[in-house]
Coordinates of N, CA and C in Angstrom, one line a residue:
M1 N 14.2 -2.1 7.7 CA 12.8 -2.0 8.1 C 12.0 -3.2 7.6
E2 N 11.5 -3.6 7.8 CA 11.3 -5.1 7.0 C 10.5 -4.9 6.1
K3 N 10.2 -5.4 4.5 CA 9.8 -5.2 3.3 C 8.6 -5.8 3.3
A4 N 7.1 -5.6 3.0 CA 5.5 -6.2 1.8 C 5.4 -6.2 1.5
V5 N 5.0 -6.5 0.4 CA 4.0 -6.6 -0.8 C 3.3 -6.9 -1.4
V6 N 2.7 -5.8 -1.5 CA 0.7 -5.6 -1.5 C 0.4 -5.8 -2.8
L7 N -0.6 -6.8 -3.5 CA -1.3 -6.2 -3.8 C -2.7 -5.7 -4.0
L8 N -2.2 -4.9 -5.1 CA -3.1 -4.0 -4.8 C -3.6 -3.3 -5.7
S9 N -4.9 -3.9 -5.9 CA -6.1 -3.3 -7.3 C -7.0 -2.1 -7.3
G10 N -6.9 -1.1 -6.7 CA -7.7 -0.5 -6.0 C -9.3 -0.7 -6.2
G11 N -9.7 -1.3 -5.9 CA -10.0 -2.5 -5.1 C -10.6 -1.5 -2.9
L12 N -12.0 -2.4 -2.3 CA -11.7 -1.3 -1.1 C -11.4 -2.5 -0.8
D13 N -10.9 -3.5 -0.7 CA -10.3 -5.5 0.3 C -8.8 -4.8 -0.3
S14 N -8.2 -4.5 -1.1 CA -6.4 -4.5 -2.0 C -6.7 -3.2 0.1
C15 N -7.1 -1.5 -0.5 CA -6.2 -1.3 -0.4 C -6.7 -0.7 1.6
T16 N -8.1 -2.2 2.3 CA -7.8 -1.5 3.6 C -6.5 -2.9 4.0
C17 N -5.5 -4.0 2.6 CA -4.8 -4.4 3.3 C -4.1 -3.4 3.5
M18 N -3.4 -2.4 2.0 CA -2.8 -1.8 2.2 C -2.3 -0.9 3.6
A19 N -3.6 -0.9 4.0 CA -3.6 0.4 5.6 C -2.7 -0.8 6.5
V20 N -3.7 -1.9 6.4 CA -3.2 -3.2 7.7 C -1.7 -2.9 7.5
A21 N -1.1 -4.1 6.7 CA 0.5 -3.4 6.0 C 1.1 -2.4 6.2
K22 N 0.8 -1.2 6.8 CA 1.4 0.0 7.2 C 1.3 0.1 9.2
S23 N 0.3 -0.7 9.2 CA -0.1 -0.5 10.6 C 1.1 -1.2 11.1
K24 N 1.6 -2.8 10.8 CA 2.3 -3.4 11.2 C 3.6 -2.9 10.7
G25 N 4.1 -1.6 10.0 CA 4.7 -1.2 10.2 C 5.9 -1.1 9.1
Y26 N 5.6 -1.6 8.5 CA 6.2 -2.5 6.9 C 6.2 -1.4 5.9
A27 N 8.0 -1.7 5.4 CA 7.6 -0.9 4.3 C 7.1 -1.3 2.8
L28 N 6.2 -0.6 2.0 CA 4.9 -1.0 2.0 C 6.0 -1.2 0.1
Y29 N 5.3 -2.2 -0.9 CA 5.5 -2.8 -2.4 C 5.0 -2.8 -3.0
P30 N 4.1 -2.1 -2.8 CA 2.1 -2.5 -4.0 C 3.2 -3.1 -5.7
I31 N 2.0 -4.2 -5.8 CA 2.1 -4.2 -6.8 C 0.9 -4.5 -7.4
S32 N 1.0 -4.0 -8.5 CA -0.4 -4.3 -9.5 C -0.5 -4.8 -10.9
F33 N -1.9 -4.4 -11.5 CA -1.8 -5.0 -12.7 C -2.7 -5.2 -13.5
N34 N -1.7 -4.0 -15.2 CA -2.6 -4.0 -15.8 C -3.0 -6.1 -17.3
Y35 N -4.2 -5.9 -16.5 CA -4.2 -7.7 -17.2 C -5.5 -7.3 -18.1
H36 N -5.6 -6.1 -18.7 CA -5.9 -5.6 -20.0 C -7.7 -5.8 -19.7
Q37 N -8.2 -5.8 -18.2 CA -9.6 -6.0 -17.8 C -10.4 -4.8 -17.8
R38 N -11.7 -5.3 -18.6 CA -12.6 -4.6 -18.1 C -12.8 -2.9 -18.6
H39 N -11.6 -2.6 -17.3 CA -11.8 -0.6 -17.5 C -11.3 -0.9 -16.6
G40 N -10.3 0.5 -16.6 CA -8.4 0.7 -16.8 C -9.1 1.8 -14.7
I41 N -10.3 1.8 -14.4 CA -10.3 3.2 -13.1 C -10.3 2.1 -11.8
E42 N -10.0 1.2 -12.1 CA -9.5 0.8 -10.7 C -7.8 0.7 -10.6
L43 N -7.5 0.5 -10.8 CA -6.2 0.6 -11.4 C -5.9 2.5 -11.3
E44 N -6.0 3.5 -11.5 CA -6.5 5.0 -11.4 C -6.1 4.9 -10.3
G45 N -7.0 4.0 -9.6 CA -7.4 3.8 -8.1 C -6.2 3.9 -7.1
A46 N -5.7 2.3 -7.4 CA -4.8 1.6 -6.9 C -3.2 2.9 -7.2
K47 N -3.4 3.9 -8.6 CA -2.0 5.0 -8.2 C -2.4 5.2 -7.4
K48 N -3.4 6.0 -6.9 CA -3.6 7.4 -5.9 C -3.9 6.6 -4.6
I49 N -3.8 5.9 -4.1 CA -3.7 5.5 -2.9 C -2.1 4.9 -3.0
A50 N -1.7 4.2 -3.9 CA 0.1 3.6 -3.4 C 0.6 6.0 -3.0
D51 N -0.3 6.3 -4.2 CA 1.3 8.1 -3.8 C 0.4 8.9 -2.3
F52 N -0.8 8.4 -1.5 CA -1.3 8.6 0.0 C -0.2 7.8 0.8
Y53 N 0.6 7.2 0.0 CA 1.2 5.9 1.4 C 2.6 6.4 0.7
G54 N 2.6 7.4 -0.2 CA 3.9 7.7 -0.4 C 5.0 6.7 -0.4
V55 N 4.8 5.0 -1.1 CA 5.8 3.7 -1.8 C 7.1 4.5 -1.8
E56 N 7.7 3.8 -1.7 CA 9.4 4.0 -2.7 C 9.0 3.1 -4.0
K57 N 8.0 2.8 -4.7 CA 7.8 2.2 -6.1 C 6.8 1.2 -6.0
H58 N 6.7 2.1 -7.1 CA 4.5 0.8 -7.3 C 4.8 1.0 -9.1
L59 N 4.2 -0.9 -8.3 CA 4.8 -1.6 -9.7 C 3.6 -1.7 -10.7
I60 N 4.0 -2.4 -11.7 CA 2.7 -2.2 -12.4 C 2.8 -3.0 -13.1
I61 N 2.7 -4.1 -13.3 CA 2.7 -5.2 -14.7 C 1.9 -5.0 -15.0
E62 N 1.4 -5.3 -16.8 CA 0.7 -5.8 -17.8 C 1.3 -7.5 -18.2
T63 N -0.3 -8.0 -18.6 CA -0.5 -9.2 -18.5 C -1.7 -9.5 -19.4
N64 N -1.9 -9.7 -20.5 CA -2.6 -10.0 -21.6 C -3.6 -11.2 -20.9
M65 N -4.4 -11.0 -19.9 CA -5.5 -11.8 -19.7 C -7.1 -11.7 -20.2
E66 N -6.8 -11.1 -21.5 CA -8.0 -11.4 -22.3 C -7.6 -12.1 -23.4
A67 N -6.5 -12.4 -23.4 CA -6.1 -12.8 -23.7 C -6.7 -14.8 -24.2
I68 N -6.9 -15.3 -23.1 CA -7.0 -15.9 -22.2 C -9.1 -16.3 -22.6
G69 N -9.2 -15.2 -22.1 CA -11.3 -14.9 -21.6 C -11.5 -16.3 -21.3
G70 N -13.0 -15.8 -21.8 CA -13.6 -16.7 -20.5 C -14.1 -16.2 -19.3
S71 N -14.1 -14.6 -19.1 CA -14.2 -13.7 -18.0 C -15.3 -12.6 -18.3
A72 N -16.4 -12.4 -17.7 CA -16.7 -10.3 -18.0 C -16.2 -9.7 -17.6
L73 N -15.4 -9.8 -16.9 CA -14.1 -8.9 -17.0 C -13.3 -8.3 -17.6
T74 N -12.5 -10.0 -19.3 CA -11.6 -9.6 -19.9 C -12.3 -9.5 -21.4
D75 N -14.0 -10.3 -21.4 CA -14.7 -10.6 -22.9 C -16.0 -9.8 -22.3
R76 N -15.7 -8.1 -23.0 CA -16.6 -7.6 -23.4 C -18.4 -8.7 -23.8
R77 N -18.0 -9.6 -24.4 CA -19.5 -11.0 -24.9 C -19.6 -10.7 -24.1
I78 N -19.5 -11.0 -23.2 CA -19.6 -11.7 -21.7 C -20.9 -10.3 -21.0
K79 N -21.5 -10.2 -20.5 CA -22.3 -9.5 -19.7 C -21.8 -9.5 -18.4
V80 N -21.9 -8.8 -17.6 CA -21.4 -8.2 -15.6 C -23.2 -9.2 -16.0
P81 N -23.2 -9.8 -15.1 CA -24.7 -10.2 -14.4 C -25.0 -8.4 -13.1
D82 N -25.8 -8.4 -12.9 CA -26.6 -7.6 -12.2 C -26.6 -9.2 -11.2
G83 N -25.9 -8.0 -9.6 CA -25.7 -8.1 -8.7 C -26.7 -9.5 -7.8
D84 N -26.2 -10.5 -7.0 CA -26.7 -10.9 -6.3 C -26.2 -11.6 -5.0
V85 N -26.1 -11.3 -3.8 CA -26.0 -11.5 -2.6 C -25.7 -12.7 -2.1
G86 N -27.0 -13.3 -2.8 CA -26.8 -14.8 -1.5 C -26.6 -16.1 -2.7
R87 N -26.7 -15.8 -4.1 CA -25.4 -16.1 -5.0 C -24.4 -17.2 -4.4
S88 N -24.8 -18.1 -5.3 CA -23.7 -20.4 -4.5 C -22.4 -20.1 -5.6
D89 N -23.3 -20.0 -6.9 CA -22.3 -20.1 -8.0 C -21.7 -18.8 -8.5
V90 N -20.5 -19.8 -9.4 CA -19.2 -19.2 -9.6 C -19.9 -18.3 -10.4
P91 N -20.0 -17.4 -10.5 CA -20.8 -15.6 -11.5 C -19.3 -15.9 -12.8
P92 N -20.0 -15.3 -14.2 CA -19.2 -15.3 -14.8 C -17.9 -13.9 -15.3
T93 N -17.9 -13.3 -13.8 CA -17.3 -12.3 -13.6 C -15.9 -12.8 -12.8
Y94 N -15.5 -13.9 -12.7 CA -14.5 -14.4 -12.1 C -13.7 -15.1 -13.4
V95 N -12.0 -14.5 -13.5 CA -11.7 -14.4 -13.7 C -10.1 -15.9 -13.8
P96 N -10.3 -16.4 -14.9 CA -9.7 -18.0 -14.8 C -8.2 -17.8 -13.9
A97 N -7.9 -18.8 -12.7 CA -6.7 -18.2 -12.1 C -6.0 -17.2 -11.9
R98 N -7.1 -15.8 -11.7 CA -6.0 -15.2 -11.0 C -4.7 -14.5 -10.0
N99 N -5.6 -15.2 -9.1 CA -4.8 -14.3 -7.6 C -4.1 -15.2 -8.1
L100 N -4.0 -16.7 -8.5 CA -3.5 -17.6 -8.8 C -2.0 -17.2 -10.0
I101 N -2.0 -16.5 -11.2 CA -1.3 -15.7 -11.0 C -0.2 -14.5 -10.4
F102 N -1.8 -13.5 -10.0 CA -0.7 -12.7 -9.5 C -0.3 -12.7 -8.4
L103 N 0.6 -13.8 -7.2 CA 0.2 -14.4 -6.6 C 1.4 -14.3 -6.7
S104 N 1.9 -15.7 -7.5 CA 3.2 -15.5 -7.9 C 4.4 -14.8 -8.6
Y105 N 3.5 -13.4 -9.6 CA 4.2 -12.3 -9.2 C 4.8 -11.6 -8.5
A106 N 3.6 -11.6 -7.0 CA 4.3 -10.9 -6.3 C 4.9 -11.6 -5.6
V107 N 5.2 -13.5 -5.3 CA 6.4 -13.5 -4.2 C 7.8 -13.4 -5.0
G108 N 7.7 -13.8 -6.5 CA 9.1 -13.7 -7.1 C 9.2 -12.6 -6.7
Y109 N 8.6 -11.3 -6.6 CA 8.9 -9.5 -6.5 C 9.8 -9.8 -5.2
A110 N 8.2 -10.6 -4.0 CA 8.9 -10.8 -2.7 C 10.4 -10.7 -2.9
E111 N 11.2 -11.8 -3.2 CA 12.4 -12.8 -3.5 C 13.0 -11.6 -4.1
V112 N 12.9 -11.1 -4.9 CA 13.9 -9.5 -5.4 C 14.2 -9.0 -4.2
L113 N 12.7 -7.9 -3.5 CA 12.9 -6.6 -2.5 C 13.2 -7.1 -1.6
G114 N 14.0 -8.8 -1.0 CA 14.2 -9.3 0.3 C 13.0 -9.5 1.4
A115 N 11.7 -9.0 1.0 CA 10.2 -8.6 1.5 C 10.4 -10.5 2.2
S116 N 9.3 -10.5 3.2 CA 9.2 -11.8 4.0 C 7.5 -11.9 4.7
H117 N 6.6 -11.3 3.9 CA 5.3 -10.9 3.4 C 4.7 -10.3 2.3
V118 N 3.7 -10.5 2.0 CA 3.3 -10.8 0.4 C 1.2 -11.0 1.4
Y119 N 1.2 -9.3 0.8 CA -0.4 -9.3 1.7 C -0.8 -9.7 -0.2
I120 N -2.5 -9.9 1.1 CA -3.3 -10.1 -0.4 C -4.8 -9.9 0.3
G121 N -6.2 -9.4 -0.1 CA -7.1 -8.8 0.1 C -8.2 -10.2 -0.1
V122 N -8.1 -11.9 -0.3 CA -8.6 -11.8 -0.6 C -9.9 -12.4 0.5
N123 N -10.8 -12.7 0.1 CA -12.3 -12.7 1.5 C -12.9 -14.1 1.3
S124 N -13.6 -14.4 2.7 CA -14.3 -15.7 1.9 C -15.2 -15.6 2.5
V125 N -15.9 -15.0 2.9 CA -16.8 -14.2 4.2 C -18.5 -13.1 2.9
D126 N -18.0 -11.7 2.5 CA -18.6 -11.3 1.7 C -18.2 -11.2 0.8
Y127 N -18.6 -12.7 -0.3 CA -17.1 -12.6 -1.9 C -18.5 -13.1 -2.7
S128 N -17.7 -13.2 -3.6 CA -18.6 -13.2 -5.6 C -18.1 -15.0 -5.5
G129 N -17.1 -15.6 -4.5 CA -17.9 -17.1 -4.2 C -16.2 -17.9 -5.2
Y130 N -14.8 -16.6 -5.8 CA -14.4 -17.1 -6.5 C -13.4 -18.1 -5.1
P131 N -13.1 -19.4 -6.6 CA -12.4 -20.2 -5.5 C -10.8 -20.0 -5.5
D132 N -10.7 -18.9 -6.0 CA -9.1 -18.0 -5.6 C -9.5 -17.2 -4.6
C133 N -9.5 -17.6 -3.7 CA -10.1 -16.4 -2.8 C -10.5 -17.2 -1.5
R134 N -10.6 -18.8 -1.6 CA -11.0 -19.2 -0.4 C -9.3 -19.7 0.3
P135 N -9.7 -20.5 1.3 CA -8.6 -20.2 2.6 C -7.7 -21.5 2.1
A136 N -8.5 -22.6 1.9 CA -7.9 -23.8 1.1 C -7.1 -23.5 -0.4
F137 N -6.6 -23.1 -1.4 CA -6.3 -22.3 -2.0 C -4.8 -21.4 -1.8
I138 N -5.2 -20.4 -1.1 CA -4.0 -19.7 0.0 C -2.8 -20.7 0.3
E139 N -3.8 -21.5 1.8 CA -2.9 -22.9 2.3 C -1.9 -23.6 1.4
K140 N -2.5 -23.6 0.0 CA -1.6 -24.9 -0.6 C -1.1 -23.9 -1.5
F141 N -1.2 -22.9 -2.1 CA -0.5 -21.3 -2.7 C 0.7 -21.5 -1.6
Q142 N 0.6 -21.6 -0.5 CA 1.9 -20.8 0.4 C 2.5 -22.5 0.6
A143 N 2.3 -24.0 0.8 CA 2.8 -24.2 0.8 C 3.7 -25.0 -0.7
L144 N 3.3 -24.4 -2.2 CA 4.1 -24.7 -2.9 C 4.8 -23.9 -2.9
S145 N 4.2 -22.2 -2.6 CA 5.7 -21.3 -2.9 C 6.9 -21.6 -2.1
D146 N 6.7 -21.4 -0.9 CA 7.6 -22.8 -0.2 C 9.1 -23.3 -0.6
Y147 N 9.2 -23.7 -2.0 CA 9.1 -24.9 -2.9 C 9.8 -23.8 -4.3
A148 N 9.1 -22.9 -4.3 CA 9.5 -22.2 -5.6 C 9.9 -21.0 -6.3
T149 N 11.0 -20.8 -4.7 CA 12.1 -19.9 -5.1 C 13.3 -20.7 -4.2
T150 N 14.0 -20.0 -5.2 CA 15.6 -20.3 -3.8 C 15.4 -19.7 -3.2
A151 N 14.9 -18.5 -2.6 CA 14.9 -17.5 -0.9 C 14.2 -18.7 -0.6
T152 N 12.3 -19.3 -0.6 CA 12.7 -20.4 0.1 C 12.9 -21.7 0.0
A153 N 13.3 -22.6 -1.0 CA 13.6 -23.6 -1.0 C 14.7 -23.9 -1.1
V154 N 16.4 -22.8 -1.0 CA 17.2 -23.1 -1.3 C 18.4 -22.5 -0.1
K155 N 17.8 -21.1 0.5 CA 18.2 -20.3 1.6 C 17.1 -20.7 2.2
G156 N 16.5 -20.9 2.7 CA 15.4 -21.5 3.6 C 15.0 -20.3 4.4
R157 N 14.7 -19.3 3.6 CA 13.8 -17.5 3.7 C 11.7 -18.2 4.1
K158 N 11.5 -17.0 4.6 CA 10.3 -17.8 4.5 C 9.2 -16.6 3.5
I159 N 8.8 -16.3 2.8 CA 7.6 -15.1 2.4 C 6.7 -15.9 2.6
T160 N 5.8 -15.1 3.8 CA 4.8 -15.4 4.1 C 3.1 -14.7 3.5
V161 N 2.3 -15.4 3.3 CA 1.3 -14.4 2.6 C 0.4 -14.3 3.5
E162 N 0.0 -13.4 3.5 CA -1.1 -12.2 5.0 C -1.9 -12.3 4.0
T163 N -2.8 -13.5 4.7 CA -4.8 -12.4 4.3 C -5.6 -12.2 5.3
P164 N -5.0 -11.0 5.6 CA -5.8 -10.1 6.9 C -7.6 -9.7 6.7
L165 N -7.4 -10.2 5.6 CA -9.5 -10.3 4.8 C -9.9 -11.5 5.4
Q166 N -9.7 -12.8 5.1 CA -9.9 -14.2 5.0 C -11.0 -14.0 5.7
N167 N -11.3 -14.1 7.1 CA -12.2 -14.1 7.5 C -13.3 -13.5 8.8
R168 N -13.0 -11.6 7.9 CA -14.1 -10.8 8.1 C -15.2 -10.6 7.1
S169 N -16.5 -10.3 7.5 CA -17.6 -9.5 6.6 C -16.9 -7.8 5.9
K170 N -18.1 -7.8 5.4 CA -17.9 -6.8 4.4 C -17.4 -5.2 5.9
K171 N -19.0 -5.6 6.5 CA -19.4 -4.6 7.7 C -18.1 -4.7 8.3
D172 N -16.9 -5.3 8.9 CA -15.4 -5.3 9.4 C -14.6 -4.6 8.9
I173 N -14.5 -4.9 7.0 CA -13.4 -4.5 6.0 C -13.9 -3.4 6.6
V174 N -15.1 -3.0 6.2 CA -15.3 -1.5 6.5 C -14.6 -1.0 7.3
L175 N -15.2 -1.3 8.9 CA -14.9 -0.7 9.5 C -13.4 -1.1 9.8
L176 N -12.4 -2.2 9.6 CA -10.9 -1.3 10.3 C -10.6 -0.3 9.4
A177 N -11.0 -1.1 8.1 CA -10.5 0.4 7.1 C -10.8 1.2 7.5
T178 N -11.6 2.5 7.9 CA -12.0 3.7 8.5 C -11.5 4.0 10.1
K179 N -10.8 2.5 10.5 CA -10.1 2.9 12.4 C -8.4 3.1 12.1
L180 N -8.5 3.0 10.3 CA -7.3 2.7 10.1 C -6.5 4.0 9.0
G181 N -7.8 4.4 9.0 CA -7.5 5.9 7.8 C -7.5 5.5 6.7
A182 N -7.7 4.4 5.9 CA -7.4 3.3 4.7 C -8.3 5.1 3.8
P183 N -7.8 5.6 2.5 CA -8.1 6.5 1.3 C -8.8 5.2 1.1
L184 N -10.4 5.5 1.2 CA -11.3 5.0 0.8 C -11.8 5.6 -0.4
Q185 N -12.3 6.7 -0.2 CA -12.3 7.6 -1.4 C -11.7 7.3 -2.6
F186 N -10.5 6.4 -3.2 CA -9.7 7.1 -4.0 C -10.1 4.7 -4.9
T187 N -10.8 4.0 -3.6 CA -10.4 2.9 -4.2 C -12.4 3.0 -5.7
H188 N -12.3 1.7 -5.8 CA -14.0 2.0 -7.0 C -13.6 -0.2 -7.8
S189 N -15.0 -0.3 -6.9 CA -14.8 -1.8 -7.0 C -15.7 -2.7 -7.9
C190 N -15.6 -1.7 -8.4 CA -17.2 -1.5 -9.6 C -16.9 -2.9 -10.8
Y191 N -17.7 -3.7 -10.9 CA -17.0 -4.9 -12.5 C -17.2 -4.0 -14.1
R192 N -18.5 -2.7 -13.8 CA -18.6 -2.6 -15.1 C -17.6 -1.0 -14.9
G193 N -17.4 -0.3 -14.7 CA -15.7 0.2 -15.2 C -17.2 1.5 -15.7
G194 N -17.2 2.7 -14.9 CA -18.1 3.1 -15.3 C -18.0 4.6 -14.5
E195 N -17.8 5.7 -14.6 CA -17.4 7.0 -14.0 C -18.0 7.1 -12.8
K196 N -19.2 6.3 -12.6 CA -19.6 6.0 -10.9 C -19.9 5.1 -10.7
A197 N -19.8 3.9 -9.6 CA -20.2 3.1 -10.0 C -21.5 2.5 -10.1
C198 N -21.6 1.3 -10.5 CA -23.0 1.0 -10.9 C -24.2 0.6 -10.2
G199 N -24.0 0.0 -8.9 CA -24.5 -0.3 -7.2 C -25.3 -1.6 -8.0
I200 N -25.3 -2.1 -9.1 CA -26.1 -3.2 -9.2 C -24.6 -4.7 -9.4
C201 N -24.7 -4.6 -9.6 CA -23.3 -5.7 -10.0 C -22.6 -6.4 -8.4
D202 N -22.4 -7.2 -8.2 CA -22.3 -8.1 -7.5 C -21.4 -7.2 -7.0
S203 N -20.5 -6.3 -7.5 CA -19.2 -6.1 -6.1 C -19.8 -5.0 -5.9
C204 N -20.4 -4.2 -6.2 CA -20.7 -3.0 -5.1 C -21.8 -3.3 -5.0
K205 N -23.6 -4.7 -5.3 CA -23.8 -5.0 -3.6 C -23.5 -5.2 -2.0
L206 N -22.4 -6.1 -2.4 CA -21.9 -6.9 -1.4 C -21.2 -5.0 -0.3
R207 N -20.1 -4.5 -1.7 CA -20.5 -2.9 -1.0 C -20.9 -2.4 0.4
L208 N -21.5 -1.7 -0.9 CA -23.2 -0.8 -0.3 C -23.4 -1.7 1.2
R209 N -23.0 -3.4 0.6 CA -24.1 -3.6 2.4 C -22.6 -3.5 3.5
G210 N -21.3 -3.6 3.1 CA -21.1 -3.3 4.6 C -20.6 -1.7 4.3
F211 N -20.7 -0.8 3.9 CA -20.9 0.2 4.7 C -22.2 1.0 5.2
E212 N -23.3 -0.1 4.6 CA -24.6 0.6 5.8 C -24.6 -0.2 7.2
E213 N -23.9 -1.9 6.8 CA -24.1 -2.7 8.0 C -22.9 -2.3 9.3
A214 N -22.2 -1.8 8.4 CA -21.7 -0.8 8.9 C -22.0 0.5 10.5
G215 N -22.7 1.7 9.5 CA -23.0 2.5 10.0 C -22.4 3.8 8.9
V216 N -21.5 4.0 7.8 CA -20.8 4.6 7.4 C -21.0 5.0 5.8
K217 N -20.5 5.9 6.4 CA -21.2 7.0 4.7 C -19.5 6.3 3.0
D218 N -21.1 6.5 2.4 CA -19.2 5.2 1.3 C -18.5 6.3 0.8
P219 N -17.7 6.3 0.3 CA -17.2 8.1 -0.5 C -17.3 8.2 -2.1
I220 N -17.7 7.2 -1.9 CA -17.8 7.1 -3.8 C -19.1 6.9 -4.1
A221 N -18.7 8.2 -5.9 CA -20.5 7.9 -6.7 C -20.9 6.8 -7.1
Y222 N -22.2 6.3 -7.4 CA -22.7 5.5 -8.0 C -23.7 6.3 -9.0
E223 N -24.4 5.2 -9.5 CA -24.9 5.3 -10.3 C -26.5 5.4 -8.8
T224 N -26.9 4.0 -8.9 CA -27.0 3.6 -8.0 C -27.4 2.8 -6.7
R225 N -27.8 2.8 -5.4 CA -27.9 2.8 -4.3 C -28.4 1.5 -3.7
E226 N -27.9 0.5 -4.5 CA -29.1 -1.0 -4.0 C -28.2 -2.1 -3.1
A227 N -28.1 -1.3 -1.3 CA -28.0 -2.4 -1.1 C -28.0 -3.9 -0.8

């Protein structure tokens, strides 16, 4: 069975990505990160999702992005702003070069496993404007990774970065996840990381709007629901 590495944060998009990879028949090898983010509730969700799919191994890597700072998700002195789904600027919840770092780990892991695919749930339709979620970034990373490993640069193997959600709205992502039976009850998308999702940060608002437009009930609890 072909193997696929799946970047699994524990959020809606990464869980859906996991379901897509499963539907393609790949053996799943999720990789998650404790990067000293503001909260760990999403990572706990990732563990539950991995258990749901009965994976052989769920790799969790610790990398201290708190030491770099510069983001409301790694520096508690920076406030998580209330959500604005019409935002055009990059918000303070952007974590500098996060997907570049995570994908680098994932490609290295894929080389060791002999996996030919790396799945990541980046999206450039209903998202917070992060530069490392855009198609141009994925295109350039793919070109770089083709020269970055012995497997690709010397042995001629292809490790393809798969972005099945890249051009989907949150509505479409919710519908796809529902169709594939993804365990959305274990996901957590809130930037503030309380026991219940806040319902008012960018991520919560985008998620709530997606569920509302899809006509699907969001299975997680919120402090408030302001789609």
